[in-house]
JSON list of C-alpha atoms and ligand atoms in Angstrom, two decimals:
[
{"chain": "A", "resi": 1, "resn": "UNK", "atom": "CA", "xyz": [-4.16, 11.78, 5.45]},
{"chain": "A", "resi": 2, "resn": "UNK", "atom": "CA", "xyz": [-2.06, 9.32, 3.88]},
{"chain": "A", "resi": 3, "resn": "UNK", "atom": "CA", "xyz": [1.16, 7.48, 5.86]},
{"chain": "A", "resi": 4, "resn": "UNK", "atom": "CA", "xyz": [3.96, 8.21, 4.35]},
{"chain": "A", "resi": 5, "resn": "UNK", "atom": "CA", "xyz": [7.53, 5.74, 4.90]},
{"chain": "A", "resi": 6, "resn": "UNK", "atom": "CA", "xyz": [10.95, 6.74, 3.98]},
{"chain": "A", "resi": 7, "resn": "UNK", "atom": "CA", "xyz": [13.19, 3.87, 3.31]},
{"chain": "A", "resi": 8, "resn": "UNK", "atom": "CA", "xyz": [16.68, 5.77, 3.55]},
{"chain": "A", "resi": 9, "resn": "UNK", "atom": "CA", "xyz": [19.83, 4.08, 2.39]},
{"chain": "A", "resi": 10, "resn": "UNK", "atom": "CA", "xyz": [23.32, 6.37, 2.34]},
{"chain": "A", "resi": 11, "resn": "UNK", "atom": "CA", "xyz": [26.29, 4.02, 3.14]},
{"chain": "A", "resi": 12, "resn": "UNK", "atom": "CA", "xyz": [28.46, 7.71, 3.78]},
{"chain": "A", "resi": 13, "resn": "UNK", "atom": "CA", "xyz": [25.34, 10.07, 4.80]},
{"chain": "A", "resi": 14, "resn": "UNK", "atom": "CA", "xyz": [28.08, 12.26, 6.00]},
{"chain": "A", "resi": 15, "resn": "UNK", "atom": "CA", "xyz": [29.17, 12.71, 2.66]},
{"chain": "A", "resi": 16, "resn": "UNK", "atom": "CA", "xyz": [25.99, 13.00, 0.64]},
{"chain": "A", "resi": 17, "resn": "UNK", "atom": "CA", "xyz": [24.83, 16.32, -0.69]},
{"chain": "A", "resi": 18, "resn": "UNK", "atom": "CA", "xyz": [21.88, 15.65, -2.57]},
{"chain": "A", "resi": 19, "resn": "UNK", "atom": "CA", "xyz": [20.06, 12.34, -0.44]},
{"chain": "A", "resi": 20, "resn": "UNK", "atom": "CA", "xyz": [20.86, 14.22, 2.39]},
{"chain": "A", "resi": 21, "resn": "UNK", "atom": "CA", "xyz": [19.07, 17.29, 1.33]},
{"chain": "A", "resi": 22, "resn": "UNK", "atom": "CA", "xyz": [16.43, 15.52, 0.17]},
{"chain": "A", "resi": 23, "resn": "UNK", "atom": "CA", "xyz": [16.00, 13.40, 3.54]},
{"chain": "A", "resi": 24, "resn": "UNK", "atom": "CA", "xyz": [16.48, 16.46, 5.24]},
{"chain": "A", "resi": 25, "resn": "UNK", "atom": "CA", "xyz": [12.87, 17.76, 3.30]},
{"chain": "A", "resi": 26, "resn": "UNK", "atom": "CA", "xyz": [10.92, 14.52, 4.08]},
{"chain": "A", "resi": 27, "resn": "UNK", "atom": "CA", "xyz": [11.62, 13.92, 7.51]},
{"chain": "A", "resi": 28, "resn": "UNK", "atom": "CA", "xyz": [9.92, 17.01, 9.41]},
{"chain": "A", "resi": 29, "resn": "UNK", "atom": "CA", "xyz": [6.55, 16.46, 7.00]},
{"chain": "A", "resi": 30, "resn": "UNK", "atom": "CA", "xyz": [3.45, 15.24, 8.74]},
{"chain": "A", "resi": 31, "resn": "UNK", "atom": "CA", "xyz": [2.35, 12.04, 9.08]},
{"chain": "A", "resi": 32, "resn": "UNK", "atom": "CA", "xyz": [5.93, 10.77, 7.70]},
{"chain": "A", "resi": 33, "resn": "UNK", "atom": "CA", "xyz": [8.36, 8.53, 8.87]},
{"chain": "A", "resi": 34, "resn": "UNK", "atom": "CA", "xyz": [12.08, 7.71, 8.35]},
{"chain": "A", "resi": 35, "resn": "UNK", "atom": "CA", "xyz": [13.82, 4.73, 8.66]},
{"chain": "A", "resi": 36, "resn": "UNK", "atom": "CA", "xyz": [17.56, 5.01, 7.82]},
{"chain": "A", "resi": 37, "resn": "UNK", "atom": "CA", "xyz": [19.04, 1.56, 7.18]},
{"chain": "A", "resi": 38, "resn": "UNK", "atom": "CA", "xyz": [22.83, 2.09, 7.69]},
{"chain": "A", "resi": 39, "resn": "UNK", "atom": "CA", "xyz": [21.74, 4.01, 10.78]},
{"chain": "A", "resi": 40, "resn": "UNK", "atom": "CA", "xyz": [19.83, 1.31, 11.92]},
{"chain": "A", "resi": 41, "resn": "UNK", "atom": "CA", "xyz": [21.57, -1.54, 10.51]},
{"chain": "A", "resi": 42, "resn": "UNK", "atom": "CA", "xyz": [25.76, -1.37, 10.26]},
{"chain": "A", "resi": 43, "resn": "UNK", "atom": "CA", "xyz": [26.33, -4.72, 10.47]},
{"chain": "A", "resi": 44, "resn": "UNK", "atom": "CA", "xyz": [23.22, -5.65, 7.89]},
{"chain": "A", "resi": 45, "resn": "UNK", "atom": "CA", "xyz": [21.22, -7.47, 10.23]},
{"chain": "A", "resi": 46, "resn": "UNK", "atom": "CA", "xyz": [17.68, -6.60, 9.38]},
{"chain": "A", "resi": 47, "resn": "UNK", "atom": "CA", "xyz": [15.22, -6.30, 11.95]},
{"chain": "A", "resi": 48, "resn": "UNK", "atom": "CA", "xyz": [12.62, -7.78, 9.19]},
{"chain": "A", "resi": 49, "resn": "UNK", "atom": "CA", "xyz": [9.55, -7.85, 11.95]},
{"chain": "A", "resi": 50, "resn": "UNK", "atom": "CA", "xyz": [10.14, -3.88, 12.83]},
{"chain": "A", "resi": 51, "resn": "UNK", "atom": "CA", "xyz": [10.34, -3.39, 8.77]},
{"chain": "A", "resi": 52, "resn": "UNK", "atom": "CA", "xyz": [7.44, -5.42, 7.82]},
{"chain": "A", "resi": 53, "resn": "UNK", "atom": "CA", "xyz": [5.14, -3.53, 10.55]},
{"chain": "A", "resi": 54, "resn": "UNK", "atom": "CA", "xyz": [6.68, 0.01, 9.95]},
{"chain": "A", "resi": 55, "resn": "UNK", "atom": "CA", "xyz": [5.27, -0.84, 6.04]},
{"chain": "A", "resi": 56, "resn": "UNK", "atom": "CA", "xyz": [1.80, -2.37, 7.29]},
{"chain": "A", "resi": 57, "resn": "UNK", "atom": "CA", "xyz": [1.63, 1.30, 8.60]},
{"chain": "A", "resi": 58, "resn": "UNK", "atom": "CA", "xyz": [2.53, 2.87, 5.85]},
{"chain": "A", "resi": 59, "resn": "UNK", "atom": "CA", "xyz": [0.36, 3.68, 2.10]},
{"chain": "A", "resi": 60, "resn": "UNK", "atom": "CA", "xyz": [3.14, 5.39, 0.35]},
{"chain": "A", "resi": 61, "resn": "UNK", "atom": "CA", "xyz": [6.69, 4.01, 0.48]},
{"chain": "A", "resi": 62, "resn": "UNK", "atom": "CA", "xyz": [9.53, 6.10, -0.64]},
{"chain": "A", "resi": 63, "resn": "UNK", "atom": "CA", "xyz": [12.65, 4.23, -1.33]},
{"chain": "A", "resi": 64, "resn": "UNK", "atom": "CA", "xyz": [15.46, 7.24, -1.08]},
{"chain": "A", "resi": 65, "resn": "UNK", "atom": "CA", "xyz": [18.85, 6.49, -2.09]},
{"chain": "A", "resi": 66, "resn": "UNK", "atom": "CA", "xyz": [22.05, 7.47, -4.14]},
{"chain": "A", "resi": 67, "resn": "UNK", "atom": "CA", "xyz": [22.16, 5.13, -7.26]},
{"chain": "A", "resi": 68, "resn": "UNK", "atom": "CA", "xyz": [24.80, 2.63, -7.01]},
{"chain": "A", "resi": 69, "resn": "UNK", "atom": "CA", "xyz": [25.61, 0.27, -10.02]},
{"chain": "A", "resi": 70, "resn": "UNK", "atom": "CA", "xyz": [22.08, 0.82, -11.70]},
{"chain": "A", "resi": 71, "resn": "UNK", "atom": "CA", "xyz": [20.62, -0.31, -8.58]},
{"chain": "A", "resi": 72, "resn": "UNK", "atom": "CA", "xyz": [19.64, 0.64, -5.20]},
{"chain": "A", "resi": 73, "resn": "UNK", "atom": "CA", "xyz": [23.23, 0.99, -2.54]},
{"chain": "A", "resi": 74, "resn": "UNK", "atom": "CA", "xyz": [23.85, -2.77, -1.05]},
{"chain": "A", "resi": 75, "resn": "UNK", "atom": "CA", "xyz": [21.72, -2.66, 1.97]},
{"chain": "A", "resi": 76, "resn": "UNK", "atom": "CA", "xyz": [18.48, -1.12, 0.40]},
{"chain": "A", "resi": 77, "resn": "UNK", "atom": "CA", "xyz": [18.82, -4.44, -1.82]},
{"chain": "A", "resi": 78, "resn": "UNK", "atom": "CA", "xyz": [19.45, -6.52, 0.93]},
{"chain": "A", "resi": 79, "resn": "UNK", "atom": "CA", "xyz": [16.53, -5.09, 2.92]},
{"chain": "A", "resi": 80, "resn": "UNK", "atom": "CA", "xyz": [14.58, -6.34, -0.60]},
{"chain": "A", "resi": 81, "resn": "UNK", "atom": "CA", "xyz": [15.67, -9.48, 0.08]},
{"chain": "A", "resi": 82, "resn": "UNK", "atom": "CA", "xyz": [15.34, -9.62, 3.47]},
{"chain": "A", "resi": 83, "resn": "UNK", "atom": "CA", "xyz": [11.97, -8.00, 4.26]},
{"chain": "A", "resi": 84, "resn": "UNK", "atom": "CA", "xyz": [9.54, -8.93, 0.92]},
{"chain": "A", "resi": 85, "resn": "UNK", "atom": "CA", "xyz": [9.38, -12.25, 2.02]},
{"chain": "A", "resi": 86, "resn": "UNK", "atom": "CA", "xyz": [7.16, -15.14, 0.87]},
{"chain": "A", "resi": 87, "resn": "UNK", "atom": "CA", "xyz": [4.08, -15.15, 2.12]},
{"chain": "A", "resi": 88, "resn": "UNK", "atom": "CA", "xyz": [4.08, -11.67, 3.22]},
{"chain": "A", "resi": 89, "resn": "UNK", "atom": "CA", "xyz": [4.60, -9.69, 0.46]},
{"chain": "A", "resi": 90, "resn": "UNK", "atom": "CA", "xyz": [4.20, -12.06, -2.43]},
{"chain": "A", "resi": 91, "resn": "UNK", "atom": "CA", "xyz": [2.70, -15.76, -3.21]},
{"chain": "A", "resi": 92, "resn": "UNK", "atom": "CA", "xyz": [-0.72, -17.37, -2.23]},
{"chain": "A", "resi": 93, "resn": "UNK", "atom": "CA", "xyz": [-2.94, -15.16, -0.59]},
{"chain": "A", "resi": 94, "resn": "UNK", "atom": "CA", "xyz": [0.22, -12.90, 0.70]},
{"chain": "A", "resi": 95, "resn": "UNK", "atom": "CA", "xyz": [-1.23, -9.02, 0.06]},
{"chain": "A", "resi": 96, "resn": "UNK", "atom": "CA", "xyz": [0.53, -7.01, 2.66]},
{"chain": "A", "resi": 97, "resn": "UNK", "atom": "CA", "xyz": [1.68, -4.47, 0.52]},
{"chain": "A", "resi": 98, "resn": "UNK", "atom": "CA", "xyz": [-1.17, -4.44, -2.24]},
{"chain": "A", "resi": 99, "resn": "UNK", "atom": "CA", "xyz": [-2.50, -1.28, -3.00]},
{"chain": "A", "resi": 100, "resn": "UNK", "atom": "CA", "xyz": [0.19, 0.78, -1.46]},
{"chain": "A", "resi": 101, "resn": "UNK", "atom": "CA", "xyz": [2.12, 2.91, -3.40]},
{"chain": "A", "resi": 102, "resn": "UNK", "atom": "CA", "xyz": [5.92, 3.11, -4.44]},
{"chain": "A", "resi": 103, "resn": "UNK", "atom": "CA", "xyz": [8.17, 5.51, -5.21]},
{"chain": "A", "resi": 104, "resn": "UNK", "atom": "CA", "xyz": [11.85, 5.47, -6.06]},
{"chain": "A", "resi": 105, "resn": "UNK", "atom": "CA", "xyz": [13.45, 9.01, -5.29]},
{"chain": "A", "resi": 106, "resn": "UNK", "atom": "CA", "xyz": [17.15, 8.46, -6.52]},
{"chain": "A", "resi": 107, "resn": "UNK", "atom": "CA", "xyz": [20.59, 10.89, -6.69]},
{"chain": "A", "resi": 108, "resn": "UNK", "atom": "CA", "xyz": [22.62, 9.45, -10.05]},
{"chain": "A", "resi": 109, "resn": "UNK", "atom": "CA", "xyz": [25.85, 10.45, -10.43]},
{"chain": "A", "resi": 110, "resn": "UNK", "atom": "CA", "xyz": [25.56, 10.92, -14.04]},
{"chain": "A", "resi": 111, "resn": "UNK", "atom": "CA", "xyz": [24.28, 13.55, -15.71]},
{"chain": "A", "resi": 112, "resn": "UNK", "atom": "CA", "xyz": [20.78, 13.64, -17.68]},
{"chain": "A", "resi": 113, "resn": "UNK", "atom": "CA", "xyz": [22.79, 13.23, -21.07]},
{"chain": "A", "resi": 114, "resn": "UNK", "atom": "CA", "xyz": [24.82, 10.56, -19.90]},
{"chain": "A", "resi": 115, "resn": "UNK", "atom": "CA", "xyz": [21.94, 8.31, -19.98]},
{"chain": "A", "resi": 116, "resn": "UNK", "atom": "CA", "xyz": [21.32, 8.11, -23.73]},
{"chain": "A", "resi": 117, "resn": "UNK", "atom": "CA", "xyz": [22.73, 6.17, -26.86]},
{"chain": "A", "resi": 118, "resn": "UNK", "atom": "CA", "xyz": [26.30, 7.35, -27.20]},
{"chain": "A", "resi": 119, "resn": "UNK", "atom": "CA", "xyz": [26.87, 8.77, -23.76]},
{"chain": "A", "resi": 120, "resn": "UNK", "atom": "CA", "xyz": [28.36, 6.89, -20.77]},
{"chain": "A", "resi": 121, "resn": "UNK", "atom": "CA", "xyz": [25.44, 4.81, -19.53]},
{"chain": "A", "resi": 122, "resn": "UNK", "atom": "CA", "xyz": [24.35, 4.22, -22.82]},
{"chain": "A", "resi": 123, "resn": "UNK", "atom": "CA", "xyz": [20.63, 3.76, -22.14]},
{"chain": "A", "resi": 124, "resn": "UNK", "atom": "CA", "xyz": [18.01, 6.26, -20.81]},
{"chain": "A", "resi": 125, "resn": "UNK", "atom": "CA", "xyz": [17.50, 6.09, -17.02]},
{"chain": "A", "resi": 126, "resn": "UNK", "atom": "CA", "xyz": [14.45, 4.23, -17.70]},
{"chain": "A", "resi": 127, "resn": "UNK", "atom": "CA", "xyz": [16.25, 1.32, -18.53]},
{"chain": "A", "resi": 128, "resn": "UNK", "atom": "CA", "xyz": [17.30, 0.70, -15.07]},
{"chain": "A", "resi": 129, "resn": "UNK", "atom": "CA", "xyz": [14.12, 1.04, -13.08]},
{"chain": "A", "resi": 130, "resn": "UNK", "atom": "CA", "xyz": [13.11, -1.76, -14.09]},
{"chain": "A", "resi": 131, "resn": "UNK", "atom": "CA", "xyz": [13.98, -4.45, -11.62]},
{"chain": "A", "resi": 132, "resn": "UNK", "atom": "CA", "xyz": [13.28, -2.13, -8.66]},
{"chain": "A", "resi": 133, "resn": "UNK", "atom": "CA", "xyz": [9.62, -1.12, -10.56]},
{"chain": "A", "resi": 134, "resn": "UNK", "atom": "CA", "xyz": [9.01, -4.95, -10.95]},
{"chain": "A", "resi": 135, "resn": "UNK", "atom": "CA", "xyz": [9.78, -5.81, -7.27]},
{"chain": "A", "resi": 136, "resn": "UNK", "atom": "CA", "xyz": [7.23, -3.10, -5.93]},
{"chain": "A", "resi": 137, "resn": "UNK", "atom": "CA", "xyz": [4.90, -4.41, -8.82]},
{"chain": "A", "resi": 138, "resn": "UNK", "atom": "CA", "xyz": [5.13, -7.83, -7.93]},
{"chain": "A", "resi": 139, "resn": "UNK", "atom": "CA", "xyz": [4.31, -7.26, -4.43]},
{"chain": "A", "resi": 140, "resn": "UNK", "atom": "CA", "xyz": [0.78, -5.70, -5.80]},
{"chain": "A", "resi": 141, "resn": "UNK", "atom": "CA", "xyz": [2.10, -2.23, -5.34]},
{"chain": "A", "resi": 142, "resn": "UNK", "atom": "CA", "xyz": [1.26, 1.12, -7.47]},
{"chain": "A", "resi": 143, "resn": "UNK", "atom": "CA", "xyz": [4.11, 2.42, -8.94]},
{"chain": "A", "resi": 144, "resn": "UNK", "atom": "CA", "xyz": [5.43, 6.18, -9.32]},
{"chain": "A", "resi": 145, "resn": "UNK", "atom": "CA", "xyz": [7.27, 8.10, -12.01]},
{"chain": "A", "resi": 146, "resn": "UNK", "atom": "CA", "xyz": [10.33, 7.90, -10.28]},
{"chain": "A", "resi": 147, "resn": "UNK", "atom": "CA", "xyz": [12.37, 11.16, -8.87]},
{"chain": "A", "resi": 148, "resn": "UNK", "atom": "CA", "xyz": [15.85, 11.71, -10.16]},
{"chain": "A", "resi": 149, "resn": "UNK", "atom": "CA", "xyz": [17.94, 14.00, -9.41]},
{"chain": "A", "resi": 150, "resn": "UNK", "atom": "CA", "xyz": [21.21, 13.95, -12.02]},
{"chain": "A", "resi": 151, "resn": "UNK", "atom": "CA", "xyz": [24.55, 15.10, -11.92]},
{"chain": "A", "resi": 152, "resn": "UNK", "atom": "CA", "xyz": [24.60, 14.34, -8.10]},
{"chain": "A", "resi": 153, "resn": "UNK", "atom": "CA", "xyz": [28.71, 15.25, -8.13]},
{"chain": "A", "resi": 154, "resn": "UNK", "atom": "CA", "xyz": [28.01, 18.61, -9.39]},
{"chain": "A", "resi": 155, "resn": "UNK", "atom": "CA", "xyz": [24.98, 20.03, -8.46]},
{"chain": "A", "resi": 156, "resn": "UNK", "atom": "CA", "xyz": [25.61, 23.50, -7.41]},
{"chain": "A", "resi": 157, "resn": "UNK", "atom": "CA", "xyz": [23.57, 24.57, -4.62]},
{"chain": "A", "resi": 158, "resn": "UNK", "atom": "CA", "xyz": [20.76, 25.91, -6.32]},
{"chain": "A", "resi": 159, "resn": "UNK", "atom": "CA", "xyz": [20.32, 22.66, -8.14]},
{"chain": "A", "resi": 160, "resn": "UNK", "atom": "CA", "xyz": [20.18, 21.06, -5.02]},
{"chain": "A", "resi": 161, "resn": "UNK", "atom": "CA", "xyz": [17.28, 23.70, -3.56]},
{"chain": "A", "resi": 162, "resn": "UNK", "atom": "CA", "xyz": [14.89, 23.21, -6.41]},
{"chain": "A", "resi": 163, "resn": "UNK", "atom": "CA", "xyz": [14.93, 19.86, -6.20]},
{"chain": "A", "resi": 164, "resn": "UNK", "atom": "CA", "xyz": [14.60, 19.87, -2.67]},
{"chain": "A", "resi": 165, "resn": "UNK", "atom": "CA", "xyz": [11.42, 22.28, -3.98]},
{"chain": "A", "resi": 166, "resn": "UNK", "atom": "CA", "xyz": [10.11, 19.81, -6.82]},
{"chain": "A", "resi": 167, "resn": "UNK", "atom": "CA", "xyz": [10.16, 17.25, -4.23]},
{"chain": "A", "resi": 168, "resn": "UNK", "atom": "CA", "xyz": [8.27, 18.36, -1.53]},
{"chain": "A", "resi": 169, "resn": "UNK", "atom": "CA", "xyz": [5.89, 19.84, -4.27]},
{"chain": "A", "resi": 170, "resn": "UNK", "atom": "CA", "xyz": [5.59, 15.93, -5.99]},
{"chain": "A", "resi": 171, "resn": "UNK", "atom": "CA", "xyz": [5.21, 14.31, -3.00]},
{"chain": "A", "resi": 172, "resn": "UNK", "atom": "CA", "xyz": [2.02, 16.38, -1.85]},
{"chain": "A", "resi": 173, "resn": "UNK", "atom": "CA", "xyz": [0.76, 16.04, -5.98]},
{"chain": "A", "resi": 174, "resn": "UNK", "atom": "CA", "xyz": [1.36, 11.93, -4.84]},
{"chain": "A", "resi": 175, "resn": "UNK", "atom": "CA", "xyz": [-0.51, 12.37, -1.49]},
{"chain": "A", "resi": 176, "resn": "UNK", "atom": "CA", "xyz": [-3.60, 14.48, -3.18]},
{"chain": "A", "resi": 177, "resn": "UNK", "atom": "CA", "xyz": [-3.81, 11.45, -5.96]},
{"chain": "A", "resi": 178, "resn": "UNK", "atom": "CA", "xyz": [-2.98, 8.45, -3.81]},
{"chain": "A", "resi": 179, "resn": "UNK", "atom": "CA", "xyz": [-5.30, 4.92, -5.34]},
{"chain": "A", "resi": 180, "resn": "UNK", "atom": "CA", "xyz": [-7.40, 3.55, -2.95]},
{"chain": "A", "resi": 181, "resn": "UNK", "atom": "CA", "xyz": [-6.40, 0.57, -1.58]},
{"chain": "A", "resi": 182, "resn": "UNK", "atom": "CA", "xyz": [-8.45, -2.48, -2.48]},
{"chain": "A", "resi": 183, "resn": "UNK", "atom": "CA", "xyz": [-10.63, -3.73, 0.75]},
{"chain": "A", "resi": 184, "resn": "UNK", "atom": "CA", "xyz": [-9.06, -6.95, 1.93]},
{"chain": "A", "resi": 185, "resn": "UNK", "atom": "CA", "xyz": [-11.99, -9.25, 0.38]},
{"chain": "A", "resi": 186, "resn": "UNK", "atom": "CA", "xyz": [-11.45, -7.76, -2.82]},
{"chain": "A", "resi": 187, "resn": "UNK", "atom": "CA", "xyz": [-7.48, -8.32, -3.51]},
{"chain": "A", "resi": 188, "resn": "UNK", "atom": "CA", "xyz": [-6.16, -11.15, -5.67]},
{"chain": "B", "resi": 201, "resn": "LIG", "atom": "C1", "xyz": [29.52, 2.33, -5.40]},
{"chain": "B", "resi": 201, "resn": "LIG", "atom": "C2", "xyz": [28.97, 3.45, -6.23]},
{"chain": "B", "resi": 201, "resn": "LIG", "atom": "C3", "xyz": [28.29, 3.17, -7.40]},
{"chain": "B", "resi": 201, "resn": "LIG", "atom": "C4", "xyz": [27.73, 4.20, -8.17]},
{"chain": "B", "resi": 201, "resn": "LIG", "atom": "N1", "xyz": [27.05, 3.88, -9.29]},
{"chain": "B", "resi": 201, "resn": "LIG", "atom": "C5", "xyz": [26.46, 4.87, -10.02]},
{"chain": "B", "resi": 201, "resn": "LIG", "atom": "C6", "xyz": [25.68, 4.55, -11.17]},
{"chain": "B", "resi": 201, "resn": "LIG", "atom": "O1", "xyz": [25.49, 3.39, -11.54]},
{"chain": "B", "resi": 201, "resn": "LIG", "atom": "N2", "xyz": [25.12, 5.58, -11.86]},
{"chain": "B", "resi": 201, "resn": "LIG", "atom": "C7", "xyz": [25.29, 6.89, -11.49]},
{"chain": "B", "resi": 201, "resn": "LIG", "atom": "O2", "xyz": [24.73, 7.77, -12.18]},
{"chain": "B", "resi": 201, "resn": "LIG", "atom": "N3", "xyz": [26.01, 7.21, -10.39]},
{"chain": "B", "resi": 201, "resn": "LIG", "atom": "C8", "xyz": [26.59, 6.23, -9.65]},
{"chain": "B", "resi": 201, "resn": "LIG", "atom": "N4", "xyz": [27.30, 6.54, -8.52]},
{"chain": "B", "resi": 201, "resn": "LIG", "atom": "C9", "xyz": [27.38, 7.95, -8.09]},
{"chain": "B", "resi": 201, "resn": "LIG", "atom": "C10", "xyz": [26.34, 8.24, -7.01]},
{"chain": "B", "resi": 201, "resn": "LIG", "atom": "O3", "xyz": [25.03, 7.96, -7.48]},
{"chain": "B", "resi": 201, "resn": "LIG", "atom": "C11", "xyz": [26.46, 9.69, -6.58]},
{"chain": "B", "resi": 201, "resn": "LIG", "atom": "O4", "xyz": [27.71, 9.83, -5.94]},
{"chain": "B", "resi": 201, "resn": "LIG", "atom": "C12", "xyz": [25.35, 10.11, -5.65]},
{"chain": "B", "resi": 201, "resn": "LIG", "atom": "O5", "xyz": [24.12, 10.06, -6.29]},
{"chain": "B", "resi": 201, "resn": "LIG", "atom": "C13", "xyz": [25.58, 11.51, -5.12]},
{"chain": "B", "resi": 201, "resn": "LIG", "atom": "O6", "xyz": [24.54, 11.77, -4.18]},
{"chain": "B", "resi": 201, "resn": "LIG", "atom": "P1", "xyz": [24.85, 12.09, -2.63]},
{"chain": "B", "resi": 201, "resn": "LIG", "atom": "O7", "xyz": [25.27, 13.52, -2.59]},
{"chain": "B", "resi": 201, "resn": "LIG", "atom": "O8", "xyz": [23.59, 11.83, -1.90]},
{"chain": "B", "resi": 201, "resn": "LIG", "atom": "O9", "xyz": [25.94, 11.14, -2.19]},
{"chain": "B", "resi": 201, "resn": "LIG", "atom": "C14", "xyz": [27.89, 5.54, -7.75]},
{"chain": "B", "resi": 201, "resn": "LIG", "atom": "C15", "xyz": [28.60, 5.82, -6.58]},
{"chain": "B", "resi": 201, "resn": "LIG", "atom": "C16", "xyz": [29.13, 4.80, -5.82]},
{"chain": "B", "resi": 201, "resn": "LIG", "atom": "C17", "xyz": [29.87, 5.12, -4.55]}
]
């Protein structure tokens, strides 16, 4: 059975609906761990050794977090930064993380039809995954569809159920269809 990894990021988890919910579904599932970053790190100081080896442990990594500017919340970015370091998870002969899998399960604010020519973010979603596809990708990770769940200020409670529901139900369609990894000898 795959390991599964739950990078959480909330700066207010007390006031979060939807990541909340959804944490709340992925933390009591088998073979999964959470690691909540404002829990673990208010004053942003990154214990990068306990990260890198709670990854090395890990074949799919879910990055779970409210969208905040088009991006991941500050300290999910900063754990980025901090953590997928030279030598470790990119460069020369650096394959940590290759041929595990990625997968960014995100709460926008906006609604569905927001994100579209003409509406207030003016581009589809897909527009902004881009950096945050490219960093798993350039660490020599698979990359998932990601898992949005719009509207995140409204969502009535029903919303929030089914896509508690759709993402319990991905997740084991992700497990059931996880790549092999590459053997050591054979990565790039
Ligand atoms: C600093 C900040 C930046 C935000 N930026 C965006 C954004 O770029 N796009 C968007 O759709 N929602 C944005 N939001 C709204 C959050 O994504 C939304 O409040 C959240 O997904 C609701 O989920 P929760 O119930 O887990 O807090 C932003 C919220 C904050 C506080």
């Amino acid at each position: 059975m795959p390991n599964t990894l739950v990078i959480h990021a909330h700066p207010r988890p007390g006031q979060s609906v939807v990541t909340q919910t959804l944490l709340e579904a992925l933390t009591p599932l088998k073979h999964t761990a959470v690691r909540s970053l404002y829990a673990l790190y208010p004053d942003f100081d990154i214990d990068v050794a306990a990260e890198q080896e709670a990854l090395s442990r890990a074949d799919l990594i879910v990055w779970l977090a409210p969208v905040h500017w088009y991006s991941v919340p500050a300290l999910m970015k900063h754990w980025f930064d901090q953590v997928l370091t030279h030598g470790w998870a990119y460069g020369h002969g650096a394959n940590a993380l290759h041929g595990k899998t990625a997968w960014w399960v995100a709460s926008a604010g906006g609604a569905e039809a927001t994100y579209a020519p003409g509406g207030a973010h003016m581009r589809p979603f897909a527009d902004y995954v881009a950096p945050i596809e490219h960093t798993a990708r350039f660490c020599g990770m698979h990359w998932l569809p990601p898992f949005v769940v719009h509207g995140g200020h409204s969502c009535t409670t029903k919303q929030v159920d089914d896509a508690r529901t759709a993402l319990v139900q991905r997740l084991h369609h992700h497990l059931a269809n996880m790549p092999a990894r590459p053997a050591p000898e054979a990565q790039p």
